[in-house]
Amino acid sequence: MSNLKQEKPDSYKTLAIYQKSECIYDVTYYFVNNFLSKSKDRTVDQMVQAARSCKQNIVEGYSDAEGSSESEHKLSVIAKGSLEELKEDYRDYLRNNNLEIWGVNHPKYIAAQPLCKRHNNSEWYRNQIAGRKAEDICNIALIIINQELTMLYGYIKYLNEKFLKEGGIKEQRYKTRLEWRKNNLGY
């Protein structure tokens, strides 16, 4: 009956995919509060909500997985979409402010990318970005967003493959029920 076991509350916090989404939210929150005008720029709310949507949909999808594999998949796709939106907001900011988008051969990208890959602790990012220029923070955000997107694409692929092999929750529960009836009731 392992297919029907319940996860511990808050166990999503141990997932790298959740931890990285929390880092993205905190970096975004810091960025918009330090570099965008809340009274003039609607982008503030859009960016915070996109970062929040990614994080919260991971939580909800993981939590709902016990009852609906379809819901878990759908919410993971929504999280990915929110991140794609956020990525474009960071790129727009850099472009519209004549700031550089670090390419993969840029020295700062080369230095930051492996560090960002190693760290999923939001406090570490908050310490790293404090007092930095907008260009640096945007590019760091883009690095961790791309890392999170890679994880989300992999997770969605895993969910698709798992569904093909095991079916959805209803199908699994039905099979478990048939097995129980066969073992306990003889039919």
Coordinates of N, CA, C and O in Angstrom, one line a residue:
M1 N 0.8 -1.2 0.0 CA 0.0 0.0 0.0 C 0.9 1.3 0.0 O 0.4 2.3 0.4
S2 N 2.1 1.1 -0.4 CA 3.0 2.3 -0.4 C 2.5 3.4 -1.3 O 2.8 4.6 -1.1
N3 N 1.7 3.1 -2.3 CA 1.1 4.1 -3.2 C 0.1 5.0 -2.5 O -0.2 6.1 -2.9
L4 N -0.4 4.6 -1.3 CA -1.4 5.4 -0.6 C -0.8 6.0 0.7 O -1.6 6.6 1.4
K5 N 0.5 5.9 0.9 CA 1.0 6.5 2.2 C 0.9 8.0 2.2 O 1.0 8.6 1.1
Q6 N 0.9 8.6 3.3 CA 0.8 10.0 3.5 C 2.2 10.6 3.8 O 2.9 10.0 4.5
E7 N 2.5 11.7 3.2 CA 3.8 12.4 3.5 C 3.6 13.2 4.7 O 2.6 13.6 5.1
K8 N 4.8 13.5 5.3 CA 4.8 14.4 6.5 C 4.4 15.8 6.1 O 4.9 16.2 5.0
P9 N 3.7 16.5 6.9 CA 3.5 17.9 6.6 C 4.8 18.7 6.5 O 5.7 18.4 7.2
D10 N 4.8 19.6 5.6 CA 6.0 20.4 5.3 C 7.2 19.6 4.7 O 8.3 20.2 4.6
S11 N 7.0 18.4 4.3 CA 8.1 17.6 3.7 C 8.6 18.2 2.4 O 9.7 18.0 2.0
Y12 N 7.8 19.1 1.8 CA 8.2 19.7 0.5 C 9.4 20.6 0.8 O 10.2 20.9 -0.1
K13 N 9.6 21.1 2.0 CA 10.7 22.0 2.3 C 12.1 21.3 2.1 O 13.1 22.0 2.1
T14 N 12.1 20.0 2.1 CA 13.4 19.2 1.9 C 13.7 19.1 0.4 O 14.8 18.7 0.1
L15 N 12.8 19.5 -0.5 CA 13.0 19.4 -1.9 C 13.9 20.5 -2.5 O 13.6 21.7 -2.2
A16 N 14.9 20.2 -3.2 CA 15.7 21.3 -3.8 C 14.9 22.2 -4.7 O 15.1 23.4 -4.7
I17 N 13.9 21.7 -5.4 CA 13.0 22.4 -6.3 C 12.2 23.5 -5.5 O 12.0 24.6 -5.9
Y18 N 11.8 23.2 -4.3 CA 11.2 24.1 -3.4 C 12.2 25.1 -2.9 O 11.9 26.3 -2.9
Q19 N 13.3 24.6 -2.4 CA 14.3 25.5 -1.8 C 14.8 26.6 -2.7 O 14.9 27.8 -2.4
K20 N 15.0 26.2 -4.0 CA 15.5 27.1 -5.0 C 14.4 28.1 -5.3 O 14.6 29.3 -5.5
S21 N 13.1 27.7 -5.3 CA 12.0 28.6 -5.5 C 11.9 29.7 -4.4 O 11.6 30.8 -4.7
E22 N 12.2 29.3 -3.2 CA 12.2 30.2 -2.1 C 13.3 31.3 -2.3 O 13.1 32.4 -2.0
C23 N 14.5 30.8 -2.7 CA 15.6 31.7 -3.0 C 15.2 32.8 -4.1 O 15.5 33.9 -3.9
I24 N 14.5 32.3 -5.1 CA 14.1 33.2 -6.2 C 13.1 34.2 -5.7 O 13.2 35.4 -6.0
Y25 N 12.2 33.8 -4.8 CA 11.2 34.7 -4.2 C 11.9 35.8 -3.4 O 11.7 37.0 -3.6
D26 N 12.9 35.3 -2.6 CA 13.5 36.3 -1.7 C 14.4 37.3 -2.5 O 14.5 38.5 -2.2
V27 N 15.1 36.8 -3.5 CA 15.9 37.7 -4.4 C 15.0 38.7 -5.1 O 15.3 39.9 -5.1
T28 N 13.9 38.2 -5.6 CA 12.9 39.1 -6.3 C 12.4 40.1 -5.3 O 12.3 41.3 -5.7
Y29 N 12.0 39.7 -4.2 CA 11.4 40.6 -3.2 C 12.4 41.7 -2.9 O 12.1 42.9 -2.8
Y30 N 13.7 41.3 -2.6 CA 14.7 42.3 -2.4 C 14.9 43.3 -3.6 O 15.0 44.5 -3.4
F31 N 15.0 42.7 -4.8 CA 15.2 43.5 -6.0 C 14.1 44.5 -6.1 O 14.4 45.7 -6.3
V32 N 12.8 44.1 -6.1 CA 11.8 45.1 -6.4 C 11.7 46.1 -5.3 O 11.3 47.3 -5.6
N33 N 12.0 45.8 -4.1 CA 11.9 46.8 -3.0 C 13.1 47.7 -3.0 O 13.0 48.8 -2.3
N34 N 14.1 47.4 -3.7 CA 15.3 48.3 -3.7 C 15.6 49.0 -5.0 O 16.3 50.0 -5.0
F35 N 14.9 48.5 -6.1 CA 15.3 49.1 -7.4 C 14.0 49.5 -8.2 O 14.2 50.1 -9.3
L36 N 12.8 49.2 -7.8 CA 11.7 49.6 -8.6 C 10.8 50.5 -7.7 O 10.7 50.3 -6.5
S37 N 10.1 51.4 -8.4 CA 9.2 52.3 -7.6 C 7.9 51.7 -7.5 O 7.2 51.4 -8.5
K38 N 7.5 51.4 -6.2 CA 6.2 50.8 -6.0 C 5.0 51.6 -6.4 O 4.0 51.1 -6.9
S39 N 5.2 52.9 -6.3 CA 4.0 53.8 -6.7 C 3.9 54.0 -8.2 O 2.8 54.3 -8.6
K40 N 4.9 53.8 -9.0 CA 4.9 54.0 -10.4 C 5.0 52.8 -11.3 O 4.6 52.9 -12.4
D41 N 5.4 51.7 -10.7 CA 5.7 50.6 -11.6 C 4.9 49.3 -11.2 O 5.1 48.8 -10.1
R42 N 4.0 49.0 -12.0 CA 3.1 47.8 -11.8 C 3.9 46.5 -11.8 O 3.5 45.5 -11.3
T43 N 5.1 46.6 -12.4 CA 6.0 45.4 -12.5 C 6.3 44.9 -11.1 O 6.6 43.7 -10.9
V44 N 6.4 45.8 -10.1 CA 6.7 45.3 -8.7 C 5.8 44.2 -8.3 O 6.2 43.1 -7.9
D45 N 4.5 44.4 -8.4 CA 3.5 43.4 -8.0 C 3.6 42.2 -8.9 O 3.5 41.0 -8.5
Q46 N 3.8 42.4 -10.2 CA 3.9 41.3 -11.2 C 5.0 40.4 -10.9 O 4.9 39.2 -10.9
M47 N 6.2 41.0 -10.6 CA 7.4 40.2 -10.3 C 7.2 39.4 -9.0 O 7.6 38.2 -8.9
V48 N 6.8 40.1 -8.0 CA 6.6 39.4 -6.7 C 5.6 38.3 -6.8 O 5.8 37.1 -6.3
Q49 N 4.5 38.5 -7.5 CA 3.5 37.5 -7.7 C 3.9 36.3 -8.5 O 3.6 35.2 -8.2
A50 N 4.7 36.6 -9.5 CA 5.3 35.5 -10.3 C 6.2 34.6 -9.5 O 6.1 33.4 -9.6
A51 N 7.1 35.2 -8.7 CA 8.0 34.5 -7.9 C 7.2 33.7 -6.8 O 7.5 32.5 -6.5
R52 N 6.2 34.4 -6.2 CA 5.4 33.7 -5.2 C 4.6 32.5 -5.9 O 4.5 31.5 -5.3
S53 N 4.1 32.7 -7.0 CA 3.3 31.7 -7.7 C 4.1 30.5 -7.9 O 3.6 29.3 -7.7
C54 N 5.3 30.6 -8.4 CA 6.2 29.5 -8.6 C 6.3 28.7 -7.3 O 6.1 27.5 -7.2
K55 N 6.7 29.4 -6.2 CA 6.9 28.7 -4.9 C 5.7 28.1 -4.4 O 5.7 26.9 -4.0
Q56 N 4.6 28.8 -4.4 CA 3.3 28.3 -3.8 C 2.8 27.2 -4.6 O 2.2 26.2 -4.1
N57 N 2.9 27.2 -6.0 CA 2.4 26.1 -6.8 C 3.2 24.8 -6.6 O 2.7 23.7 -6.7
I58 N 4.5 24.9 -6.3 CA 5.3 23.8 -5.9 C 4.8 23.2 -4.6 O 4.6 21.9 -4.5
V59 N 4.5 24.0 -3.7 CA 4.0 23.5 -2.4 C 2.6 22.9 -2.6 O 2.4 21.7 -2.1
E60 N 1.7 23.5 -3.3 CA 0.4 23.0 -3.5 C 0.4 21.7 -4.3 O -0.3 20.7 -4.0
G61 N 1.2 21.7 -5.4 CA 1.3 20.5 -6.2 C 1.8 19.3 -5.4 O 1.3 18.2 -5.5
Y62 N 2.9 19.5 -4.7 CA 3.5 18.5 -3.9 C 2.5 18.0 -2.8 O 2.3 16.8 -2.6
S63 N 1.8 18.9 -2.2 CA 0.8 18.5 -1.2 C -0.4 17.8 -1.8 O -1.0 16.9 -1.2
D64 N -0.8 18.2 -3.0 CA -2.0 17.6 -3.7 C -1.6 16.3 -4.3 O -2.6 15.6 -4.7
A65 N -0.4 16.0 -4.4 CA 0.0 14.7 -5.1 C -0.6 13.5 -4.5 O -0.8 12.5 -5.2
E66 N -0.8 13.5 -3.2 CA -1.4 12.4 -2.6 C -2.8 12.1 -3.1 O -3.2 11.0 -3.1
G67 N -3.5 13.1 -3.5 CA -4.9 12.9 -4.0 C -5.1 13.1 -5.5 O -6.1 12.6 -6.0
S68 N -4.1 13.7 -6.2 CA -4.3 13.9 -7.6 C -3.0 14.1 -8.3 O -2.4 15.2 -8.2
S69 N -2.6 13.1 -9.1 CA -1.4 13.3 -9.9 C -1.6 14.4 -11.0 O -0.7 15.1 -11.4
E70 N -2.8 14.5 -11.5 CA -3.2 15.5 -12.5 C -3.0 16.9 -11.9 O -2.4 17.8 -12.6
S71 N -3.4 17.1 -10.7 CA -3.2 18.4 -10.0 C -1.7 18.7 -9.8 O -1.3 19.8 -10.0
E72 N -1.0 17.7 -9.4 CA 0.5 17.9 -9.2 C 1.1 18.4 -10.5 O 1.9 19.3 -10.5
H73 N 0.8 17.7 -11.6 CA 1.3 18.0 -12.9 C 0.9 19.4 -13.3 O 1.8 20.3 -13.7
K74 N -0.4 19.7 -13.2 CA -0.9 21.0 -13.6 C -0.2 22.2 -12.8 O 0.2 23.2 -13.4
L75 N -0.1 22.0 -11.5 CA 0.5 23.1 -10.7 C 2.0 23.2 -11.0 O 2.6 24.3 -10.9
S76 N 2.7 22.1 -11.3 CA 4.1 22.2 -11.7 C 4.3 23.0 -13.0 O 5.2 23.8 -13.1
V77 N 3.4 22.8 -13.9 CA 3.4 23.5 -15.2 C 3.1 25.0 -14.9 O 3.7 25.9 -15.5
I78 N 2.2 25.3 -14.0 CA 1.9 26.7 -13.7 C 3.1 27.3 -13.1 O 3.5 28.5 -13.4
A79 N 3.8 26.6 -12.2 CA 5.0 27.1 -11.5 C 6.1 27.5 -12.6 O 6.7 28.5 -12.6
K80 N 6.2 26.6 -13.6 CA 7.2 26.8 -14.7 C 6.8 28.1 -15.5 O 7.6 28.9 -15.8
G81 N 5.5 28.2 -15.8 CA 5.0 29.4 -16.5 C 5.3 30.7 -15.8 O 5.7 31.7 -16.3
S82 N 5.1 30.7 -14.5 CA 5.3 31.8 -13.6 C 6.8 32.2 -13.7 O 7.2 33.4 -13.8
L83 N 7.7 31.2 -13.7 CA 9.1 31.5 -13.7 C 9.5 32.1 -15.1 O 10.4 33.0 -15.2
E84 N 8.9 31.6 -16.1 CA 9.2 32.1 -17.5 C 8.8 33.6 -17.5 O 9.6 34.4 -18.1
E85 N 7.7 33.9 -17.0 CA 7.2 35.3 -16.9 C 8.2 36.2 -16.1 O 8.6 37.3 -16.6
L86 N 8.7 35.7 -15.0 CA 9.6 36.4 -14.1 C 10.9 36.6 -14.8 O 11.5 37.7 -14.8
K87 N 11.4 35.6 -15.5 CA 12.6 35.7 -16.3 C 12.6 36.8 -17.3 O 13.5 37.6 -17.4
E88 N 11.4 36.9 -18.0 CA 11.3 38.0 -19.0 C 11.3 39.4 -18.3 O 11.8 40.3 -18.8
D89 N 10.7 39.5 -17.1 CA 10.7 40.8 -16.4 C 12.1 41.2 -16.0 O 12.5 42.4 -16.2
Y90 N 12.9 40.2 -15.6 CA 14.3 40.6 -15.3 C 15.1 41.0 -16.6 O 15.8 42.0 -16.6
R91 N 14.9 40.3 -17.7 CA 15.5 40.6 -18.9 C 15.1 42.0 -19.4 O 15.9 42.8 -19.9
D92 N 13.7 42.2 -19.3 CA 13.2 43.6 -19.7 C 13.9 44.7 -18.9 O 14.3 45.7 -19.4
Y93 N 14.0 44.5 -17.6 CA 14.7 45.5 -16.7 C 16.1 45.8 -17.2 O 16.5 46.9 -17.4
L94 N 16.8 44.7 -17.4 CA 18.2 44.9 -17.9 C 18.3 45.6 -19.2 O 19.0 46.6 -19.4
R95 N 17.5 45.2 -20.2 CA 17.5 45.8 -21.5 C 17.0 47.2 -21.5 O 17.7 48.1 -22.1
N96 N 16.0 47.5 -20.8 CA 15.4 48.9 -20.7 C 16.3 49.8 -19.9 O 16.1 51.1 -20.1
N97 N 17.2 49.3 -19.1 CA 18.0 50.2 -18.4 C 19.5 50.1 -18.9 O 20.4 50.6 -18.2
N98 N 19.6 49.6 -20.1 CA 20.9 49.5 -20.8 C 22.0 48.8 -19.9 O 23.1 49.3 -19.8
L99 N 21.5 47.8 -19.2 CA 22.4 47.0 -18.4 C 22.7 45.7 -19.1 O 22.0 45.2 -19.9
E100 N 23.8 45.1 -18.8 CA 24.3 43.9 -19.5 C 23.6 42.6 -18.9 O 23.4 42.4 -17.7
I101 N 23.2 41.8 -19.9 CA 22.8 40.4 -19.5 C 24.0 39.5 -19.7 O 24.5 39.4 -20.8
W102 N 24.4 38.9 -18.6 CA 25.6 38.0 -18.7 C 25.3 36.8 -19.5 O 24.4 36.0 -19.3
G103 N 26.2 36.6 -20.5 CA 26.1 35.4 -21.3 C 26.9 34.3 -20.6 O 27.6 34.6 -19.6
V104 N 26.9 33.1 -21.1 CA 27.5 32.0 -20.4 C 29.1 32.2 -20.4 O 29.7 31.5 -19.6
N105 N 29.6 33.0 -21.2 CA 31.1 33.3 -21.3 C 31.5 34.5 -20.5 O 32.7 34.8 -20.4
H106 N 30.5 35.2 -19.9 CA 30.9 36.4 -19.1 C 31.6 35.9 -17.8 O 31.1 35.0 -17.2
P107 N 32.6 36.6 -17.4 CA 33.4 36.2 -16.2 C 32.5 36.1 -14.9 O 32.7 35.2 -14.1
K108 N 31.6 37.1 -14.8 CA 30.7 37.0 -13.6 C 29.7 35.8 -13.7 O 29.5 35.2 -12.6
Y109 N 29.3 35.5 -14.9 CA 28.4 34.3 -15.0 C 29.2 33.1 -14.6 O 28.7 32.2 -13.9
I110 N 30.4 33.0 -15.2 CA 31.3 31.8 -14.9 C 31.5 31.7 -13.4 O 31.5 30.5 -12.9
A111 N 31.7 32.8 -12.7 CA 31.9 32.7 -11.3 C 30.6 32.4 -10.5 O 30.7 31.6 -9.5
A112 N 29.5 33.0 -10.9 CA 28.3 32.9 -10.1 C 27.5 31.6 -10.4 O 26.9 31.0 -9.4
Q113 N 27.5 31.1 -11.6 CA 26.7 29.9 -11.9 C 27.0 28.7 -11.0 O 26.0 28.1 -10.5
P114 N 28.2 28.3 -10.8 CA 28.4 27.1 -9.9 C 28.1 27.4 -8.5 O 27.6 26.5 -7.8
L115 N 28.3 28.6 -8.0 CA 27.9 29.0 -6.6 C 26.4 28.9 -6.5 O 25.9 28.3 -5.5
C116 N 25.7 29.4 -7.4 CA 24.2 29.3 -7.4 C 23.7 27.9 -7.5 O 22.7 27.5 -6.8
K117 N 24.4 27.1 -8.2 CA 24.0 25.7 -8.3 C 24.2 24.9 -7.0 O 23.4 24.1 -6.7
R118 N 25.2 25.3 -6.3 CA 25.5 24.7 -5.0 C 24.6 25.1 -3.8 O 24.4 24.4 -2.9
H119 N 24.0 26.3 -3.9 CA 23.3 26.9 -2.8 C 21.8 27.0 -3.1 O 21.3 27.5 -4.0
N120 N 21.1 26.4 -2.1 CA 19.6 26.4 -2.1 C 19.1 27.1 -0.8 O 17.9 26.8 -0.5
N121 N 19.9 27.8 -0.2 CA 19.6 28.4 1.1 C 19.3 29.9 0.9 O 20.1 30.6 0.4
S122 N 18.1 30.2 1.2 CA 17.6 31.6 0.9 C 18.4 32.6 1.7 O 18.7 33.7 1.1
E123 N 18.8 32.3 2.9 CA 19.7 33.2 3.6 C 21.0 33.5 2.9 O 21.5 34.7 2.9
W124 N 21.6 32.5 2.3 CA 22.8 32.7 1.6 C 22.7 33.7 0.5 O 23.5 34.6 0.3
Y125 N 21.6 33.6 -0.3 CA 21.3 34.6 -1.3 C 21.1 36.0 -0.8 O 21.5 37.0 -1.4
R126 N 20.3 36.1 0.3 CA 20.0 37.4 0.9 C 21.4 38.1 1.3 O 21.5 39.3 1.1
N127 N 22.3 37.3 1.8 CA 23.6 37.9 2.2 C 24.4 38.2 0.9 O 25.1 39.2 1.0
Q128 N 24.3 37.4 -0.1 CA 25.1 37.7 -1.3 C 24.6 38.9 -2.1 O 25.5 39.6 -2.7
I129 N 23.3 39.2 -2.1 CA 22.8 40.3 -2.9 C 22.8 41.6 -2.1 O 22.7 42.7 -2.8
A130 N 22.9 41.6 -0.8 CA 22.8 42.9 -0.1 C 23.8 43.9 -0.5 O 25.0 43.6 -0.6
G131 N 23.4 45.0 -0.9 CA 24.2 46.1 -1.3 C 24.8 46.0 -2.8 O 25.5 46.9 -3.2
R132 N 24.4 45.0 -3.5 CA 24.9 44.9 -4.9 C 24.1 45.8 -5.8 O 23.0 46.2 -5.5
K133 N 24.6 46.0 -7.0 CA 24.0 46.8 -8.1 C 22.8 45.9 -8.7 O 22.8 44.7 -8.6
A134 N 21.9 46.7 -9.3 CA 20.7 46.0 -9.9 C 21.2 45.0 -11.0 O 20.6 43.9 -11.1
E135 N 22.2 45.4 -11.8 CA 22.6 44.5 -12.8 C 23.1 43.1 -12.3 O 22.7 42.1 -12.8
D136 N 23.8 43.2 -11.2 CA 24.3 41.9 -10.6 C 23.1 41.1 -10.1 O 23.1 39.9 -10.3
I137 N 22.2 41.7 -9.4 CA 21.1 41.0 -8.8 C 20.2 40.4 -9.9 O 19.8 39.2 -9.8
C138 N 19.9 41.2 -10.9 CA 19.1 40.6 -12.0 C 19.8 39.4 -12.7 O 19.1 38.4 -12.9
N139 N 21.1 39.5 -12.9 CA 21.8 38.4 -13.5 C 21.8 37.2 -12.6 O 21.7 36.0 -13.0
I140 N 22.0 37.4 -11.3 CA 22.0 36.3 -10.3 C 20.6 35.7 -10.4 O 20.5 34.4 -10.4
A141 N 19.6 36.5 -10.4 CA 18.2 36.0 -10.4 C 18.0 35.2 -11.7 O 17.4 34.1 -11.6
L142 N 18.5 35.6 -12.8 CA 18.4 34.9 -14.1 C 19.1 33.5 -14.0 O 18.6 32.5 -14.5
I143 N 20.2 33.5 -13.3 CA 20.9 32.2 -13.2 C 20.1 31.2 -12.4 O 19.9 30.1 -12.8
I144 N 19.6 31.7 -11.2 CA 18.9 30.7 -10.4 C 17.5 30.4 -11.0 O 17.0 29.3 -10.8
I145 N 16.9 31.3 -11.7 CA 15.6 31.0 -12.4 C 15.9 29.9 -13.5 O 15.1 29.0 -13.6
N146 N 17.0 30.1 -14.2 CA 17.3 29.0 -15.2 C 17.6 27.7 -14.6 O 17.2 26.6 -15.1
Q147 N 18.2 27.7 -13.4 CA 18.5 26.4 -12.7 C 17.2 25.8 -12.3 O 16.9 24.6 -12.4
E148 N 16.3 26.7 -11.7 CA 15.0 26.2 -11.3 C 14.1 25.7 -12.5 O 13.5 24.6 -12.3
L149 N 14.2 26.4 -13.6 CA 13.4 25.9 -14.8 C 13.9 24.5 -15.2 O 13.1 23.7 -15.6
T150 N 15.2 24.3 -15.2 CA 15.8 23.0 -15.5 C 15.2 21.9 -14.6 O 14.9 20.9 -15.1
M151 N 15.2 22.2 -13.3 CA 14.6 21.3 -12.4 C 13.2 21.0 -12.6 O 12.7 19.9 -12.6
L152 N 12.4 22.1 -12.9 CA 11.0 22.0 -13.2 C 10.7 21.2 -14.4 O 9.8 20.3 -14.5
Y153 N 11.5 21.4 -15.5 CA 11.3 20.6 -16.7 C 11.6 19.2 -16.4 O 10.9 18.3 -16.9
G154 N 12.6 18.9 -15.7 CA 12.9 17.5 -15.3 C 11.9 16.9 -14.4 O 11.5 15.7 -14.6
Y155 N 11.3 17.6 -13.5 CA 10.3 17.1 -12.6 C 9.0 16.8 -13.4 O 8.3 15.8 -13.2
I156 N 8.6 17.7 -14.3 CA 7.4 17.5 -15.2 C 7.6 16.3 -16.1 O 6.7 15.5 -16.2
K157 N 8.8 16.1 -16.6 CA 9.1 14.9 -17.4 C 9.0 13.7 -16.5 O 8.4 12.7 -16.9
Y158 N 9.5 13.7 -15.3 CA 9.4 12.6 -14.4 C 7.9 12.3 -14.1 O 7.5 11.1 -14.1
L159 N 7.1 13.3 -13.8 CA 5.7 13.1 -13.6 C 5.0 12.5 -14.8 O 4.1 11.6 -14.6
N160 N 5.4 12.9 -16.0 CA 4.8 12.3 -17.2 C 5.1 10.8 -17.3 O 4.3 10.0 -17.6
E161 N 6.4 10.5 -17.1 CA 6.8 9.1 -17.1 C 6.2 8.3 -16.0 O 5.8 7.1 -16.3
K162 N 6.1 8.8 -14.9 CA 5.5 8.1 -13.7 C 4.0 7.8 -14.0 O 3.5 6.7 -13.8
F163 N 3.3 8.8 -14.6 CA 1.9 8.6 -15.0 C 1.8 7.4 -16.0 O 0.9 6.6 -15.9
L164 N 2.7 7.4 -17.0 CA 2.6 6.4 -18.0 C 2.9 5.0 -17.4 O 2.2 4.0 -17.8
K165 N 3.8 4.9 -16.4 CA 4.1 3.6 -15.8 C 3.1 3.2 -14.8 O 2.7 2.0 -14.7
E166 N 2.6 4.1 -14.0 CA 1.8 3.8 -12.8 C 0.3 4.2 -12.9 O -0.5 3.7 -12.2
G167 N 0.0 5.1 -13.9 CA -1.3 5.6 -13.9 C -1.5 6.8 -12.9 O -0.6 7.1 -12.2
G168 N -2.7 7.3 -12.9 CA -3.0 8.3 -11.9 C -3.4 7.8 -10.6 O -3.5 6.6 -10.4
I169 N -3.7 8.6 -9.6 CA -4.1 8.3 -8.3 C -5.3 7.4 -8.3 O -5.4 6.4 -7.6
K170 N -6.3 7.8 -9.0 CA -7.6 7.0 -9.1 C -7.3 5.6 -9.6 O -7.8 4.6 -9.0
E171 N -6.5 5.5 -10.6 CA -6.2 4.2 -11.1 C -5.4 3.3 -10.1 O -5.7 2.2 -9.9
Q172 N -4.5 4.0 -9.4 CA -3.7 3.3 -8.4 C -4.6 2.8 -7.3 O -4.4 1.7 -6.7
R173 N -5.5 3.7 -6.8 CA -6.4 3.3 -5.7 C -7.3 2.2 -6.1 O -7.6 1.3 -5.3
Y174 N -7.8 2.2 -7.4 CA -8.6 1.2 -7.8 C -7.9 -0.2 -7.8 O -8.4 -1.2 -7.4
K175 N -6.7 -0.2 -8.3 CA -5.9 -1.4 -8.3 C -5.6 -1.9 -6.9 O -5.7 -3.1 -6.7
T176 N -5.3 -1.0 -6.0 CA -5.1 -1.4 -4.6 C -6.4 -2.0 -4.0 O -6.4 -3.0 -3.3
R177 N -7.5 -1.4 -4.3 CA -8.8 -1.8 -3.8 C -9.1 -3.2 -4.4 O -9.5 -4.1 -3.6
L178 N -8.9 -3.5 -5.7 CA -9.1 -4.8 -6.2 C -8.2 -5.8 -5.6 O -8.6 -7.0 -5.3
E179 N -6.9 -5.5 -5.3 CA -6.0 -6.4 -4.7 C -6.5 -6.7 -3.2 O -6.4 -7.8 -2.8
W180 N -6.9 -5.7 -2.5 CA -7.4 -5.9 -1.2 C -8.6 -6.8 -1.2 O -8.7 -7.8 -0.4
R181 N -9.6 -6.6 -2.1 CA -10.8 -7.4 -2.2 C -10.4 -8.9 -2.5 O -10.9 -9.8 -1.9
K182 N -9.4 -9.1 -3.4 CA -9.0 -10.4 -3.7 C -8.4 -11.1 -2.5 O -8.7 -12.3 -2.3
N183 N -7.5 -10.4 -1.8 CA -6.8 -11.0 -0.7 C -7.7 -11.2 0.6 O -7.5 -12.1 1.4
N184 N -8.7 -10.3 0.8 CA -9.5 -10.3 2.0 C -10.9 -10.9 1.8 O -11.5 -11.4 2.8
L185 N -11.4 -10.8 0.6 CA -12.7 -11.3 0.4 C -12.8 -12.5 -0.6 O -13.9 -13.0 -0.8
G186 N -11.7 -12.8 -1.2 CA -11.6 -13.9 -2.1 C -12.2 -13.7 -3.5 O -12.4 -14.6 -4.2
Y187 N -12.4 -12.5 -3.9 CA -12.9 -12.2 -5.3 C -12.3 -11.0 -5.9 O -11.7 -10.1 -5.5

